[in-house]
Coordinates of C-alpha atoms and ligand atoms in Angstrom, one line a residue:
X78 CA 53.6 101.1 99.9
X79 CA 56.1 103.5 98.1
X80 CA 59.6 102.1 98.6
X81 CA 61.2 105.0 96.6
X82 CA 62.8 106.5 99.8
X83 CA 65.0 108.7 97.8
X84 CA 62.8 110.4 95.5
X85 CA 63.2 113.5 96.8
X86 CA 60.4 115.0 94.5
X87 CA 56.6 113.2 95.8
X88 CA 58.2 110.6 97.8
X89 CA 60.4 110.9 99.7
X90 CA 61.0 115.0 101.8
X91 CA 58.0 116.5 99.9
X92 CA 55.9 114.9 100.9
X93 CA 57.3 114.8 104.4
X94 CA 57.0 118.5 103.9
X95 CA 59.9 119.5 104.4
X96 CA 62.7 122.0 103.0
X97 CA 66.2 121.3 102.1
X98 CA 67.2 124.1 104.8
X99 CA 64.8 122.5 107.2
X100 CA 66.5 118.8 105.9
X101 CA 70.1 119.8 106.6
X102 CA 69.4 121.2 109.3
X103 CA 67.8 118.4 110.4
X104 CA 70.5 115.4 110.0
X105 CA 71.5 113.3 112.9
X106 CA 75.1 114.7 112.6
X107 CA 76.7 117.3 111.7
X108 CA 77.3 119.2 108.0
X109 CA 79.3 120.4 106.5
X110 CA 81.2 122.1 103.0
X111 CA 84.0 123.6 102.7
X112 CA 86.6 124.3 99.9
X113 CA 89.1 121.8 98.9
X114 CA 91.4 124.6 97.6
X115 CA 93.1 128.2 99.6
X116 CA 92.1 127.8 102.8
X117 CA 89.4 125.2 102.4
X118 CA 87.2 128.3 104.1
X119 CA 83.3 126.5 104.8
X120 CA 80.8 127.6 102.8
X121 CA 77.8 125.4 104.9
X122 CA 77.9 124.2 108.3
X123 CA 74.0 123.3 109.2
X124 CA 72.6 124.2 112.7
X125 CA 74.3 121.0 114.4
X126 CA 78.1 122.0 113.7
X127 CA 77.6 125.0 116.5
X128 CA 76.2 122.3 118.7
X129 CA 79.1 119.8 118.1
X130 CA 82.0 123.7 120.1
X131 CA 79.1 125.0 122.5
X132 CA 78.3 127.6 120.4
X133 CA 75.0 128.8 119.8
X134 CA 75.2 130.1 116.3
X135 CA 76.0 129.3 113.1
X136 CA 77.5 132.4 112.9
X137 CA 78.6 132.4 116.8
X138 CA 80.7 128.9 115.2
X139 CA 82.0 129.9 112.1
X140 CA 83.5 133.3 114.1
X141 CA 85.2 131.0 116.5
X142 CA 86.8 128.2 113.7
X143 CA 87.5 132.0 111.8
X144 CA 85.8 130.2 109.1
X145 CA 88.3 127.5 107.8
X146 CA 88.3 124.1 108.2
X147 CA 92.2 124.5 109.7
X148 CA 90.5 125.4 112.0
X149 CA 87.8 123.4 113.2
X150 CA 91.1 120.6 113.2
X151 CA 92.6 121.0 116.9
X152 CA 95.6 121.7 115.3
X153 CA 98.0 118.9 116.9
X154 CA 95.4 116.9 114.5
X155 CA 95.3 119.1 111.4
X156 CA 98.4 118.2 109.2
X157 CA 97.7 114.2 110.0
X158 CA 94.1 114.7 108.8
X159 CA 94.8 117.2 106.1
X160 CA 97.4 114.2 104.7
X161 CA 95.0 111.0 105.5
X162 CA 91.6 111.9 102.9
X163 CA 94.0 113.6 101.2
X164 CA 95.6 110.1 100.1
X165 CA 92.2 108.4 100.7
X166 CA 91.0 110.5 97.9
X167 CA 94.7 110.1 95.9
X168 CA 93.5 106.0 96.4
X169 CA 90.0 105.5 95.5
X170 CA 90.3 103.5 91.9
X171 CA 90.0 105.7 89.0
X172 CA 86.7 103.7 87.7
X173 CA 85.6 105.1 91.3
X174 CA 83.6 108.0 90.8
X175 CA 83.0 108.5 94.4
X176 CA 85.9 109.6 95.6
X177 CA 85.4 109.1 99.4
X178 CA 87.8 109.5 103.0
X179 CA 87.3 109.1 106.0
X180 CA 89.9 110.3 109.5
X181 CA 89.1 111.1 113.1
X182 CA 90.3 113.5 114.5
X183 CA 89.9 116.3 117.7
X184 CA 87.9 119.6 118.0
X185 CA 88.0 121.7 120.9
X186 CA 84.5 123.1 121.8
X187 CA 84.1 126.5 123.8
X188 CA 84.6 124.9 126.9
X189 CA 88.0 123.8 126.4
X190 CA 86.6 120.3 126.3
X191 CA 88.6 117.8 123.4
X192 CA 85.7 116.2 120.9
X193 CA 86.9 113.5 119.5
X194 CA 84.8 113.5 115.9
X195 CA 84.5 111.0 113.2
X196 CA 84.1 112.3 109.5
X197 CA 82.5 110.5 106.3
X198 CA 83.6 113.6 103.3
X199 CA 84.2 113.4 99.0
X200 CA 84.7 115.3 97.0
X201 CA 82.6 117.1 94.5
X202 CA 84.6 118.5 91.9
X203 CA 84.3 121.1 89.6
X204 CA 80.2 123.4 90.9
X205 CA 80.4 126.5 90.7
X206 CA 82.8 127.1 93.9
X207 CA 85.9 125.1 91.9
X208 CA 86.5 121.2 94.2
X209 CA 84.2 121.2 97.6
X210 CA 84.0 118.7 100.2
X211 CA 80.8 117.7 101.1
X212 CA 81.0 116.2 105.2
X213 CA 78.7 114.6 108.2
X214 CA 80.6 113.9 110.9
X215 CA 79.6 112.4 113.7
X216 CA 80.7 113.7 117.6
X217 CA 82.1 110.0 119.4
X218 CA 82.7 111.2 122.8
X219 CA 84.7 113.8 125.0
X220 CA 87.9 113.6 125.7
X221 CA 87.9 114.8 129.3
X222 CA 90.5 116.7 130.2
X223 CA 91.2 120.2 129.3
X224 CA 93.3 121.0 126.1
X225 CA 97.5 121.0 127.8
X226 CA 97.1 120.4 130.7
X227 CA 99.0 116.9 130.4
X228 CA 102.6 116.5 132.2
X229 CA 102.6 113.1 131.0
X230 CA 104.5 112.4 128.1
X231 CA 102.1 111.8 125.1
X232 CA 103.0 107.5 123.9
X233 CA 101.9 107.3 128.2
X234 CA 98.0 109.6 127.6
X235 CA 95.5 107.0 126.6
X236 CA 92.0 108.7 127.1
X237 CA 89.7 107.4 127.7
X238 CA 88.4 106.9 124.1
X239 CA 91.7 109.0 121.8
X240 CA 95.1 107.9 122.0
X241 CA 96.8 111.5 122.2
X242 CA 99.9 110.6 120.6
X243 CA 98.7 108.9 116.9
X244 CA 94.3 110.5 117.2
X245 CA 93.5 106.9 116.6
X246 CA 90.4 106.0 118.5
X247 CA 92.4 103.8 122.2
X248 CA 92.0 100.3 123.6
X249 CA 88.6 101.4 125.5
X250 CA 87.1 102.8 122.4
X251 CA 87.5 99.9 120.8
X252 CA 86.0 97.8 122.3
X253 CA 83.3 99.9 122.7
X254 CA 82.8 99.6 118.7
X255 CA 83.9 95.8 117.1
X256 CA 81.0 94.4 117.7
X257 CA 78.7 97.2 115.6
X258 CA 81.5 97.7 113.3
X259 CA 81.1 93.9 112.9
X260 CA 78.0 93.1 112.4
X261 CA 77.8 95.2 110.2
X262 CA 79.9 93.7 108.4
X263 CA 78.1 90.3 109.0
X264 CA 75.2 91.1 108.3
X265 CA 76.3 92.5 104.3
X266 CA 78.1 89.2 103.7
X267 CA 81.5 91.0 104.3
X268 CA 84.2 88.3 105.5
X269 CA 85.9 90.4 108.6
X270 CA 89.4 89.9 110.4
X271 CA 90.9 91.2 112.9
X272 CA 94.4 92.2 112.6
X273 CA 97.4 92.4 115.3
X274 CA 100.5 95.3 114.3
X275 CA 104.0 95.1 116.1
X276 CA 107.0 97.3 115.1
X277 CA 109.7 95.5 114.4
X278 CA 112.8 96.4 117.7
X279 CA 110.2 99.6 118.4
X280 CA 112.5 99.6 121.1
X281 CA 116.4 99.5 119.1
X282 CA 114.3 103.2 117.0
X283 CA 113.4 104.8 120.9
X284 CA 117.1 104.6 121.5
X285 CA 118.7 106.3 118.8
X286 CA 116.2 108.3 118.2
X287 CA 114.8 109.5 122.0
X288 CA 111.4 108.4 122.3
X289 CA 109.6 112.1 120.2
X290 CA 111.3 110.6 117.5
X291 CA 110.3 106.8 118.7
X292 CA 106.3 108.5 119.1
X293 CA 107.0 110.6 115.1
X294 CA 107.3 107.1 113.8
X295 CA 104.1 105.7 116.4
X296 CA 102.1 109.2 115.0
X297 CA 104.2 107.9 111.5
X298 CA 103.0 104.4 111.8
X299 CA 99.6 105.6 112.5
X300 CA 99.6 107.2 109.4
X301 CA 100.3 105.5 106.8
X302 CA 97.4 102.2 108.1
X303 CA 94.3 105.1 108.6
X304 CA 95.5 105.9 105.2
X305 CA 95.5 102.5 104.0
X306 CA 92.3 101.3 106.0
X307 CA 90.1 104.1 105.4
X308 CA 86.9 103.4 106.4
X309 CA 88.6 100.5 108.9
X310 CA 88.3 100.4 112.5
X311 CA 91.5 100.8 114.2
X312 CA 93.3 101.8 117.1
X313 CA 96.8 101.5 118.9
X314 CA 96.4 99.6 122.9
X315 CA 99.4 101.1 124.1
X316 CA 103.0 100.8 122.8
X317 CA 104.4 100.4 119.5
X318 CA 100.5 98.1 118.4
X319 CA 98.0 98.3 116.9
X320 CA 95.1 96.8 116.3
X321 CA 92.5 96.8 113.5
X322 CA 89.5 94.6 112.7
X323 CA 88.9 95.6 107.7
X324 CA 88.1 93.4 105.5
X325 CA 88.9 90.7 104.8
X326 CA 89.4 90.9 100.8
X327 CA 92.3 92.3 99.0
X328 CA 93.6 92.3 102.0
X329 CA 97.0 90.5 101.3
X330 CA 98.2 93.1 99.3
X331 CA 97.2 96.1 102.0
X332 CA 99.5 94.2 104.6
X333 CA 103.1 94.7 101.6
X334 CA 101.8 97.9 101.2
X335 CA 101.2 98.9 104.4
X336 CA 104.6 97.1 105.9
X337 CA 107.0 98.7 102.4
X338 CA 105.2 102.3 103.2
X339 CA 106.1 102.0 107.1
X340 CA 109.9 101.0 105.9
X341 CA 110.5 104.3 103.8
X342 CA 109.1 106.4 107.3
X343 CA 113.3 106.5 108.4
X344 CA 115.4 105.6 105.2
X345 CA 118.5 104.1 106.1
X346 CA 116.2 102.5 109.3
X347 CA 115.0 99.5 109.2
X348 CA 110.9 100.0 110.1
X349 CA 109.5 97.0 109.7
X350 CA 106.0 96.4 110.5
X351 CA 104.3 93.2 111.4
X352 CA 101.4 91.9 111.1
X353 CA 99.7 88.6 112.8
X354 CA 95.7 88.1 111.6
X355 CA 93.0 86.1 112.5
X356 CA 89.6 84.9 111.0
X357 CA 86.7 86.3 112.0
X358 CA 83.7 83.6 111.7
X359 CA 80.4 85.3 110.2
X360 CA 78.8 86.3 113.4
X361 CA 81.8 86.1 115.7
X362 CA 82.1 89.8 117.4
X363 CA 83.4 89.3 119.8
X364 CA 86.8 90.2 119.8
X365 CA 89.4 89.6 122.2
X366 CA 89.7 85.8 121.8
X367 CA 89.8 86.8 117.4
X368 CA 92.9 89.0 119.4
X369 CA 95.3 87.2 121.7
X370 CA 95.7 84.7 118.5
X371 CA 96.7 87.4 116.2
X372 CA 98.5 88.2 118.3
X373 CA 100.2 84.8 118.7
X374 CA 101.2 85.1 114.6
X375 CA 102.0 88.3 115.4
X376 CA 104.3 87.5 118.0
X377 CA 106.1 84.0 115.6
X378 CA 107.0 86.3 113.0
X379 CA 109.3 88.4 114.9
X380 CA 112.4 89.2 113.8
X381 CA 112.1 87.2 110.1
X382 CA 113.1 89.6 108.0
X383 CA 111.5 87.3 105.5
X384 CA 107.7 87.6 106.7
X385 CA 106.2 91.0 106.7
X386 CA 102.9 88.8 108.3
X387 CA 100.8 86.5 108.6
X388 CA 97.6 84.2 109.4
X389 CA 96.9 82.7 112.1
X390 CA 97.0 78.9 111.7
X391 CA 96.9 75.0 112.9
X392 CA 100.4 74.8 113.6
X393 CA 100.4 78.7 115.7
X394 CA 98.0 76.9 118.0
X395 CA 100.0 74.2 118.7
X396 CA 103.4 76.4 119.2
X397 CA 100.1 78.6 121.6
X398 CA 99.8 74.7 123.7
X399 CA 103.9 74.5 123.7
X400 CA 103.8 78.2 125.1
X401 CA 101.4 77.3 127.8
X402 CA 102.5 74.5 128.7
X403 CA 106.7 75.7 129.3
X404 CA 105.3 78.2 131.4
X405 CA 102.3 75.9 134.0
X406 CA 105.5 73.2 134.3
X407 CA 108.9 75.4 134.4
X408 CA 109.1 74.6 138.1
X409 CA 108.6 71.5 137.7
X410 CA 111.2 71.3 135.4
X411 CA 113.4 72.3 137.2
X412 CA 112.6 70.7 140.6
X413 CA 112.6 67.7 138.7
X414 CA 116.1 67.8 136.9
X415 CA 114.1 68.0 133.2
X416 CA 116.1 71.0 133.1
X417 CA 120.2 70.3 131.1
X418 CA 123.4 72.0 131.0
X419 CA 125.1 71.4 127.7
X420 CA 127.7 73.0 126.9
X421 CA 129.7 74.2 123.8
X422 CA 133.7 73.9 123.6
X423 CA 135.0 77.5 122.9
X424 CA 138.8 76.8 121.5
X425 CA 141.8 79.4 121.0
X426 CA 142.2 80.2 117.4
X427 CA 145.9 79.5 117.8
X428 CA 147.1 76.6 119.8
X429 CA 143.0 75.4 119.1
X430 CA 143.0 74.1 122.2
X431 CA 139.8 74.5 124.8
X432 CA 139.7 78.3 126.2
X433 CA 135.6 77.7 127.6
X434 CA 132.8 75.9 127.4
X435 CA 128.7 77.7 126.7
X436 CA 125.7 76.8 129.0
X437 CA 123.2 75.8 126.3
X438 CA 119.7 74.7 128.6
X439 CA 118.1 72.6 126.9
X440 CA 114.6 71.0 128.7
X441 CA 114.4 67.5 128.6
X442 CA 111.0 66.5 128.9
X443 CA 109.7 63.3 130.0
X444 CA 106.8 63.0 127.5
X445 CA 107.8 66.1 124.2
X446 CA 111.2 65.0 124.6
X447 CA 114.0 67.9 123.9
X448 CA 113.7 71.2 123.8
X449 CA 114.9 73.8 122.3
X450 CA 116.1 76.8 124.2
X451 CA 113.8 78.8 121.3
X452 CA 111.0 77.5 122.7
X453 CA 111.5 77.9 125.9
X454 CA 113.0 81.7 127.1
X455 CA 111.1 83.6 124.9
X456 CA 108.9 82.5 126.7
X457 CA 110.0 81.8 129.6
X458 CA 110.0 86.2 129.6
X459 CA 107.6 87.3 128.0
X460 CA 105.4 85.8 131.5
X461 CA 108.6 85.9 133.7
X462 CA 109.2 83.6 134.7
X463 CA 113.2 83.5 132.6
X464 CA 114.7 83.5 136.6
X465 CA 113.7 79.9 137.2
X466 CA 116.1 79.4 134.6
X467 CA 118.8 80.8 135.0
X468 CA 118.9 80.0 138.8
X469 CA 118.7 75.9 137.3
X470 CA 121.5 77.0 134.8
X471 CA 123.8 78.6 137.6
X472 CA 123.0 75.4 140.0
X473 CA 123.8 73.4 137.0
X474 CA 126.5 75.5 135.5
X475 CA 128.6 75.0 139.1
X476 CA 127.7 71.6 140.0
X477 CA 129.3 70.6 136.8
X478 CA 132.5 73.2 137.1
X479 CA 133.1 71.1 140.5
X480 CA 132.6 68.0 139.2
X481 CA 135.9 68.8 136.5
X482 CA 137.7 70.6 139.2
X483 CA 136.7 66.6 141.7
X484 CA 137.2 64.2 138.6
X485 CA 139.5 65.4 135.8
X486 CA 142.5 68.4 137.8
X487 CA 140.8 71.2 135.6
X488 CA 138.3 73.8 135.6
X489 CA 137.4 75.4 131.7
X490 CA 135.8 78.9 132.7
X491 CA 131.8 78.9 131.5
X492 CA 129.7 81.2 130.3
X493 CA 126.3 81.9 130.7
X494 CA 123.7 83.6 128.8
X495 CA 122.1 85.5 129.9
X496 CA 118.0 87.0 127.9
X497 CA 117.7 90.5 128.0
X498 CA 114.8 91.2 130.5
X499 CA 116.7 88.8 133.6
X500 CA 118.7 91.8 133.9
X501 CA 115.1 93.6 135.3
X502 CA 113.6 91.4 135.9
X503 CA 115.5 90.3 139.4
X504 CA 119.3 90.8 140.5
X505 CA 121.2 89.2 138.3
X506 CA 125.4 90.1 139.9
X507 CA 123.5 88.8 143.5
X508 CA 121.8 85.5 142.2
X509 CA 125.4 84.4 141.1
X510 CA 127.1 85.8 144.2
X511 CA 124.9 83.9 145.3
X512 CA 125.1 80.6 144.4
X513 CA 128.6 80.5 143.4
X514 CA 129.5 81.2 146.8
X515 CA 126.8 78.3 147.8
X516 CA 128.7 76.9 145.1
X517 CA 132.0 77.7 146.7
X518 CA 133.0 78.7 142.9
X519 CA 135.2 81.4 142.0
X520 CA 134.2 84.4 139.8
X521 CA 136.5 83.8 137.1
X522 CA 135.5 80.6 135.7
X523 CA 132.0 82.2 135.3
X524 CA 131.5 84.6 132.2
X525 CA 128.6 86.5 131.0
X526 CA 127.0 87.2 128.1
X527 CA 124.5 89.7 127.4
X528 CA 122.6 89.3 124.3
X529 CA 123.5 93.0 121.8
X530 CA 119.7 93.3 122.4
X531 CA 120.3 94.5 125.5
X532 CA 121.4 97.3 124.5
X533 CA 118.3 98.2 123.3
X534 CA 116.7 98.2 126.8
X535 CA 117.4 99.8 128.9
X536 CA 121.9 101.1 128.8
X537 CA 121.3 103.1 132.2
X538 CA 120.8 100.2 134.2
X539 CA 123.4 98.2 131.1
X540 CA 126.2 99.9 132.2
X541 CA 125.7 99.7 135.9
X542 CA 125.2 95.7 136.0
X543 CA 128.3 95.4 134.0
X544 CA 130.2 97.6 136.5
X545 CA 129.0 95.7 139.1
X546 CA 129.4 92.1 137.7
X547 CA 133.7 93.1 137.2
X548 CA 134.3 94.7 140.9
X549 CA 132.3 91.0 141.6
X550 CA 135.3 89.5 139.5
X551 CA 133.8 88.6 136.1
X552 CA 133.8 88.9 132.3
X553 CA 131.1 90.0 130.8
X554 CA 130.6 89.0 126.5
X555 CA 128.7 91.0 124.4
X556 CA 127.0 88.2 122.3
X557 CA 125.5 88.7 119.0
X558 CA 127.2 91.0 117.7
X559 CA 126.5 91.8 114.3
X560 CA 122.3 89.9 114.6
X561 CA 120.3 93.4 116.4
X562 CA 121.1 97.0 115.0
X563 CA 124.1 98.0 117.7
X564 CA 126.9 99.6 115.4
X565 CA 130.7 100.1 116.4
X566 CA 130.0 102.3 117.3
X567 CA 127.8 101.7 120.8
X568 CA 130.7 99.7 121.6
X569 CA 132.4 102.5 123.7
X570 CA 130.5 102.8 125.6
X571 CA 129.9 99.5 127.1
X572 CA 132.7 98.1 129.3
X573 CA 132.1 94.9 127.4
X574 CA 135.6 91.6 127.4
X575 CA 134.8 89.6 125.2
X576 CA 133.3 91.1 121.5
X577 CA 131.2 87.6 120.2
X578 CA 130.3 88.2 117.0
X579 CA 127.6 86.2 115.3
X580 CA 128.7 83.8 111.7
X581 CA 126.0 83.7 110.3
X582 CA 127.5 88.2 109.5
X583 CA 129.9 86.6 108.0
X584 CA 128.7 84.6 105.1
X585 CA 129.7 84.8 102.5
X586 CA 133.0 86.5 103.6
X587 CA 135.5 83.6 102.9
X588 CA 137.0 84.9 99.7
X589 CA 135.1 88.2 99.2
X590 CA 138.2 91.4 100.5
X591 CA 135.4 93.7 101.1
X592 CA 134.1 91.0 103.6
X593 CA 138.3 91.1 104.9
X594 CA 138.5 94.0 105.4
X595 CA 135.5 93.7 107.6
X596 CA 136.0 91.5 109.4
X597 CA 139.8 92.4 110.6
X598 CA 138.6 96.1 110.6
X599 CA 136.1 95.0 113.1
X600 CA 138.5 92.2 115.1
X601 CA 141.7 95.3 115.2
X602 CA 139.3 97.9 116.8
X603 CA 137.6 95.3 119.6
X604 CA 141.0 94.7 120.2
X605 CA 142.1 98.7 120.7
X606 CA 138.8 98.4 122.9
X607 CA 141.4 96.1 125.2
X608 CA 138.9 93.9 124.3
X609 CA 138.9 89.5 122.8
X610 CA 137.2 88.3 119.6
X611 CA 135.6 85.8 119.2
X612 CA 133.1 84.0 116.5
X613 CA 130.5 81.7 117.2
X614 CA 128.6 79.4 115.1
X615 CA 131.8 78.4 112.8
X616 CA 131.3 75.7 110.6
X617 CA 133.8 74.8 108.5
X618 CA 137.8 74.5 108.2
X619 CA 137.8 77.5 105.6
X620 CA 136.1 80.6 107.2
X621 CA 138.6 78.9 111.0
X622 CA 141.3 79.4 109.3
X623 CA 141.0 82.7 106.9
X624 CA 139.5 84.3 111.2
X625 CA 142.8 83.4 112.6
X626 CA 144.0 84.8 109.1
X627 CA 142.9 88.4 110.4
X628 CA 143.6 87.6 114.1
X629 CA 140.7 86.7 115.8
X630 CA 141.2 85.2 118.8
X631 CA 138.9 82.5 119.4
X632 CA 136.3 80.1 117.6
X633 CA 133.6 78.0 118.4
X634 CA 130.9 76.5 116.3
X635 CA 129.7 73.0 114.3
X636 CA 133.6 72.5 112.8
X637 CA 134.9 71.7 116.6
X638 CA 131.4 70.6 119.0
X639 CA 128.0 70.5 119.0
X640 CA 127.1 71.7 121.9
X641 CA 126.6 68.4 124.4
X642 CA 126.1 67.1 128.0
X643 CA 128.5 67.3 130.1
X644 CA 129.7 63.4 129.9
X645 CA 131.1 63.8 126.5
X646 CA 132.7 67.1 126.6
X647 CA 134.9 66.0 129.9
X648 CA 135.2 62.4 127.9
X649 CA 135.0 63.1 125.0
X650 CA 135.9 66.8 123.4
X651 CA 138.9 67.5 126.0
X652 CA 141.3 64.5 124.4
X653 CA 140.6 65.7 121.0
X654 CA 141.1 69.0 122.7
X655 CA 142.7 69.6 125.3
X656 CA 141.7 72.2 127.7
X657 CA 145.2 74.5 128.5
Ligands
LIG728 P1 123.8 81.7 121.2 O1 124.2 81.6 122.6 O2 123.6 82.3 120.4 O3 124.1 80.4 121.6 C1 124.7 80.1 120.2 C2 123.5 79.2 119.4 O4 123.4 78.9 118.3 C3 123.1 77.9 120.0 O5 122.1 77.2 120.1 C4 123.9 76.6 118.8 O6 123.9 75.4 119.2 C5 124.9 77.4 118.5 N1 125.3 77.0 117.1 C6 126.9 76.7 117.9 N2 127.3 76.7 116.9 C7 127.1 76.1 115.7 C8 127.0 76.5 114.3 O7 128.2 76.3 114.0 N3 126.4 76.2 113.7 C9 124.5 76.4 113.5 N4 124.1 76.7 112.0 N5 124.2 77.9 115.2 C10 125.1 76.8 115.9 P2 121.0 77.4 121.6 O8 121.8 75.9 121.7 O9 119.0 76.2 120.1 O10 120.2 78.4 122.1 C11 119.8 79.3 120.8 C12 120.2 80.2 121.4 O11 118.8 80.2 123.1 C13 120.9 80.4 122.8 O12 122.5 81.7 121.9 C14 120.7 81.8 124.1 O13 120.1 82.9 123.2 C15 119.4 81.4 124.0 N6 119.9 80.3 125.0 C16 120.2 79.0 125.6 N7 120.6 78.5 125.9 C17 120.6 79.1 127.1 C18 120.3 79.9 128.9 O14 119.3 78.7 129.9 N8 119.7 80.9 129.1 C19 119.8 81.6 128.8 N9 119.0 82.8 129.1 N10 119.2 81.4 127.1 C20 119.4 81.0 127.0
LIG729 MG1 125.7 83.0 123.9
LIG730 MG1 125.7 84.7 119.8

């Protein structure tokens, strides 16, 4: 048998009696050639091309698209395709003579329907017509819905196969093609990975730039990923979540590259791309399992500035196991009294007397010992079970306040933390009101701490919750000020009573003149806006003295006490720092 299948002359096409033109016309997809310069004129198109566009002849097709490559691509995708093609060509290593690109885009056929094309291009330099692109295209599917017919904002509109915002394949398309994509790679012995991407603090970006600005950021993130991972299976699943199947080799460098390019999208604002990676075993072609693991790895580095990606490993499976345990056992934990309130005192800077305590919950498990809130709060938020914890914490706080009053004749106000999602998951003011009535506790004895990141969630809701809490007689504190992206400017939009600044934010300020100016400016501004200032995380006497000298009102931190159980608070701490 003759195995020289690529020999045109004697063995291959000629032996079949096929001429070059017939060959091009009988390819199993569209093929065309266009000039890489000026108007990008199409020089040749095979007979498959008109079919993709619902035209009968090549001439009709040429007229329909205006004879140019740009005219062929759906207008919303043009710039992205142009940028992506050249970025890919430019990134081909110098010693590789084959200048390739792989892009996906939409076209509009004659009936007005959008179709999704996958193109493989190759740049041929120095032909008689200058540089030209040879392009092979396959139609992936037809997008259902007429062009421009959608009134849904783009970030919600995901069709059966294409994500309208980024032009990337959508989840169903991705799921439908991973198995085949992986089989091909594994057949060639190429190690593959599943990657989950998330844009950290994307809500803040949306909040700051509005949805249109946020959409643009997502489009550009999509472009960057396409450029850095050409030819790979890439998709946007939802919101700011992108997924990718790619080869293992050289992954770290490519992830760093993508991270750095995304960080440059908005100078002055940190657009932080995080990636979780799951290494697929050869032959593994079902993706949901891998995908969940990649996501777990990605979530584990959210909010951490020192890590841009993480591979899924055994330690993560332990964390994951703990998360599952928390979700499955929260009801038991509440019912069995495993949820305890520890209290960390707050002292007044001038007098060093106790002026309040913060309730910090601890899950003391009969088998696992003490779990810290960082191990269970975010899980409970994500699984929408946070109200179970919050109810328990309020109950304990009310019981302890009653006891304090009964046994010690005083009751210092307790501040309670509410997670950002709690506000949208349940009616926090109503729940507080009900619990306090049950225990006969006045609202003046309970303060509500809302963390700064809530500002990014739903400003309207937050404003109305604060207003209701005020009407009911509660003080509302902003927790963790300075930890995220909030600006001083935001403070004027909300009616907080106390501004709680994390010492972390003030790190290194002692002895530094600029920091001194900043801290006293923040303090003065807070005072002018009728807010009290509290700095938490105070660990040294020097820090405390500094804070006192710039006029900070209250302090909290290990210098005074760690969070302690109720008994230790009243029997030990109150003796050293008497309540005012
Ligand atoms: P947070 O409200 O900002 O609480 C302060 C955290 O800093 C506490 O960690 C506290 O133990 C720690 N801390 C206090 N003083 C110092 C110090 O001087 N140095 C250092 N390095 N750390 C200090 P914890 O108790 O692990 O709580 C972590 C976070 O979990 C809290 O941050 C709060 O946001 C959340 N949290 C705790 N309990 C609850 C709760 O019952 N409900 C809700 N929704 N969130 C809670
Ligand atoms: Mg707090
Ligand atoms: Mg805090």
